[in-house]
Amino acid sequence: MRSILKYLKNYKLQTVMAPLFKMLEAIFELFVPLVVAKMIDVGIAENDKNYILMMGGILLLLAIIGLTCSITAQYFAAKAAMGFGRELRRDLFRHIMSISYNEIDKNGTSSLITRMTSDVNQMQTGVNMVLRLFLRSPFIVFGAVIMAFTVDVKTAMIFLIVLPVLIAIVFGIIFSTIPLYKKVQGRLDKVTLITRENLIGARVVRAFNHQDEDIKDFDEATTALKKSQLFVGHISALLNPVTFVVVNFGMMALIHKGAIRVDAFGLTQGQVVALVNYMSQILIELIKLANLIVTTTKAVACGHRVAAVFAEESSIYFINETNDYGEPSENDPTAININDVSDKKAAMSSTDSTPRVSFKNVSFKYNGAAENSLEGLDLDIYGGETIGIIGGTGAGKSTLVNLIPRFYEATDGEVFVDGKNVNEYSRKGLRSKIGIVPQKAVLFKGSIAENIRYGKKDATSEEIDTALKAAQAYDFVMEKDGGIEFGLNQGATNLSGGQKQRLCIARALVRKPEILILDDSSSALDFATDAKLRSSIRDISKGMTTFIVSQRTSSIKYADKIIVLDDGSVAGIGTHDELMRGCEVYQEIYNSQNHSSADAGKAGEAHE
């Protein structure tokens, strides 16, 4: 939790002033019963209206001062809590963005979302309440006991009996609910997961008429969450009634003892009222303390969950990263100058002796997997080559291309870019050389131009138009209101699947990368558009090394090399003609897509 509390360091003034003003409010509140006692014993007993008015004025003054202190304390507490939440969310988001795909896969997207939203909100509320009540409530409780002793020692002994019982009840409930709240948050993760999956896949759910089953799964998850919350809620709910019972028994004993003392002229009526008021103050503050404890218990449980994410270190480390954003330091002489990358590497790639990308006996296995997803890959790819990658579902196609930008780290072997091990690059130095179009087309809320500029921040309108034309997206973009300034909804739901894929391709092309990776990025395109796209990419990609991952043989048929994967192993490498003659796996894929084994056989004979 220390790693979390550091986010209050920029709010030291607020974290001191909030409890300080609450303590001032508490001090004035402790004087109220004494003023009331004087009003009864002097003003009312002697029918002195002026004295009563004077004491009433003092009570009003104490109320105004207390209110002012309370508002001031609330201002400082809220400012500290909101700032704490903002900085914690910022760093948590930054940390999640810095860890590798392995850690994201392990924690799960839904759990990370819950921790960044619900958990941080709970901690923010906890900070606010702690700053306001953590010192005030105990101060009032113990202060009321001390003030009671100043009124009458013998009667105040009842306070010493009631207080330990109350403390035992409070702390007993605290320690029993902390682990239960952790379970509640875990079940909240599951509800978030199911909700996220169903919202993202709403169209698929409806297409397969799976609504009833998914509603049932959601009901089961929410029912389990409800039961957990009710169970821990029942335990927490015991705090108030048990506290009331104990305090009310204390009041009964106090009134009984006070009456005896009044009859014996050892105590005045006003003093009895003061003692009852102090007992009432203890009751009210313990109720507040109970709510504080419940909130703090939740906040502590959430804090441990958030701290666990911060403790998750990336399994992939880049050199020359000295700042919080994972970027090379400007003062680091070994850091790569991003502006000079293209010129330097263009000269290097012009020589045939240095491969643009090399895989040296590369194997890879996902965390928790029983077998390798890639096994013993050896391959050299030179500048300007187009590489097609094909294979069945789960063959390792995306895994292979994800090793180049180091989204994942090779389990065995080495990956080289321009003759240099990818482990020796800084993050920017490596990924500035690569343009990637992932399997899932991801666009953000904003204009088309803003989305394209994710690839290159300072891209001009002319560069955007060129990229759109190359991606076969220019025509439909110009038909939109505003052209490249047309606004996209969240997730670009106002575009078709093919339009989204083409914009993602344009985003990768606008940066003019040395290595272009198209990871099954034309699956939503018709064959004619796909053919035009491949032709235009060939025209603008002179000197660019292009990897095309596809399920279609037509998309990679004219590649310089085609890598055929089968269950993580390389089943064949060669041109289309070579693979049609000698790779059984490729032949099966080609034949299944062309619906004619005979035609494929004739094509093979012709090649021979």
Short mmCIF file of N, CA, C and O in Angstrom, two decimals, residues 170-184 231-237 293-294 297-298 301:
data_model
loop_
_atom_site.label_atom_id
_atom_site.label_comp_id
_atom_site.label_asym_id
_atom_site.label_seq_id
_atom_site.Cartn_x
_atom_site.Cartn_y
_atom_site.Cartn_z
N VAL A 170 -15.89 -3.12 16.87
CA VAL A 170 -15.47 -2.44 15.64
C VAL A 170 -14.33 -3.18 14.97
O VAL A 170 -14.39 -3.51 13.78
N PHE A 171 -13.27 -3.47 15.72
CA PHE A 171 -12.10 -4.09 15.11
C PHE A 171 -12.35 -5.56 14.75
O PHE A 171 -11.76 -6.09 13.81
N GLY A 172 -13.24 -6.22 15.48
CA GLY A 172 -13.59 -7.59 15.11
C GLY A 172 -14.25 -7.66 13.75
O GLY A 172 -13.95 -8.54 12.93
N ILE A 173 -15.14 -6.71 13.49
CA ILE A 173 -15.81 -6.67 12.19
C ILE A 173 -14.84 -6.25 11.09
O ILE A 173 -14.92 -6.75 9.96
N ILE A 174 -13.90 -5.37 11.40
CA ILE A 174 -12.91 -4.94 10.39
C ILE A 174 -12.15 -6.15 9.86
O ILE A 174 -12.08 -6.38 8.64
N PHE A 175 -11.57 -6.91 10.76
CA PHE A 175 -10.69 -8.01 10.34
C PHE A 175 -11.46 -9.16 9.68
O PHE A 175 -10.88 -9.94 8.93
N SER A 176 -12.73 -9.25 9.92
CA SER A 176 -13.51 -10.32 9.29
C SER A 176 -14.01 -9.94 7.90
O SER A 176 -14.33 -10.81 7.09
N THR A 177 -14.08 -8.65 7.60
CA THR A 177 -14.63 -8.22 6.31
C THR A 177 -13.59 -7.92 5.24
O THR A 177 -13.92 -7.98 4.05
N ILE A 178 -12.35 -7.64 5.61
CA ILE A 178 -11.33 -7.30 4.61
C ILE A 178 -11.17 -8.40 3.56
O ILE A 178 -11.23 -8.13 2.35
N PRO A 179 -10.95 -9.68 3.94
CA PRO A 179 -10.82 -10.71 2.90
C PRO A 179 -12.10 -10.93 2.10
O PRO A 179 -12.06 -11.29 0.92
N LEU A 180 -13.25 -10.68 2.72
CA LEU A 180 -14.52 -10.87 2.01
C LEU A 180 -14.71 -9.81 0.93
O LEU A 180 -15.25 -10.10 -0.15
N TYR A 181 -14.26 -8.59 1.19
CA TYR A 181 -14.37 -7.55 0.18
C TYR A 181 -13.46 -7.84 -1.02
O TYR A 181 -13.77 -7.46 -2.16
N LYS A 182 -12.34 -8.51 -0.80
CA LYS A 182 -11.48 -8.92 -1.92
C LYS A 182 -12.22 -9.89 -2.83
O LYS A 182 -12.13 -9.81 -4.06
N LYS A 183 -12.97 -10.82 -2.23
CA LYS A 183 -13.75 -11.77 -3.03
C LYS A 183 -14.84 -11.05 -3.82
O LYS A 183 -15.13 -11.39 -4.97
N VAL A 184 -15.46 -10.04 -3.20
CA VAL A 184 -16.49 -9.28 -3.89
C VAL A 184 -15.92 -8.60 -5.13
O VAL A 184 -16.52 -8.64 -6.22
N PHE A 231 -23.58 -11.10 1.87
CA PHE A 231 -22.93 -11.77 2.99
C PHE A 231 -22.02 -10.81 3.76
O PHE A 231 -22.12 -10.67 4.99
N VAL A 232 -21.15 -10.13 3.00
CA VAL A 232 -20.25 -9.19 3.66
C VAL A 232 -21.03 -7.99 4.17
O VAL A 232 -20.68 -7.40 5.22
N GLY A 233 -22.13 -7.62 3.47
CA GLY A 233 -22.96 -6.51 3.93
C GLY A 233 -23.65 -6.82 5.24
O GLY A 233 -23.80 -5.95 6.10
N HIS A 234 -24.08 -8.08 5.39
CA HIS A 234 -24.73 -8.48 6.65
C HIS A 234 -23.77 -8.36 7.83
O HIS A 234 -24.15 -7.93 8.92
N ILE A 235 -22.53 -8.78 7.58
CA ILE A 235 -21.53 -8.68 8.66
C ILE A 235 -21.27 -7.22 9.00
O ILE A 235 -21.24 -6.82 10.17
N SER A 236 -21.09 -6.39 7.95
CA SER A 236 -20.84 -4.97 8.18
C SER A 236 -22.04 -4.29 8.83
O SER A 236 -21.89 -3.39 9.66
N ALA A 237 -23.24 -4.77 8.45
CA ALA A 237 -24.47 -4.15 8.99
C ALA A 237 -24.65 -4.42 10.47
O ALA A 237 -25.40 -3.71 11.15
N ILE A 293 -14.92 2.71 8.53
CA ILE A 293 -14.23 1.42 8.53
C ILE A 293 -14.65 0.56 7.34
O ILE A 293 -13.82 -0.05 6.67
N VAL A 294 -15.96 0.54 7.07
CA VAL A 294 -16.46 -0.23 5.93
C VAL A 294 -15.85 0.30 4.63
O VAL A 294 -15.35 -0.46 3.79
N THR A 297 -12.10 -0.39 4.55
CA THR A 297 -11.85 -1.80 4.30
C THR A 297 -11.94 -2.11 2.81
O THR A 297 -11.08 -2.80 2.25
N LYS A 298 -12.97 -1.57 2.17
CA LYS A 298 -13.10 -1.74 0.72
C LYS A 298 -11.92 -1.10 -0.01
O LYS A 298 -11.37 -1.66 -0.95
N ALA A 301 -8.78 -3.19 0.30
CA ALA A 301 -8.86 -4.35 -0.58
C ALA A 301 -8.61 -3.94 -2.03
O ALA A 301 -7.86 -4.61 -2.76
#
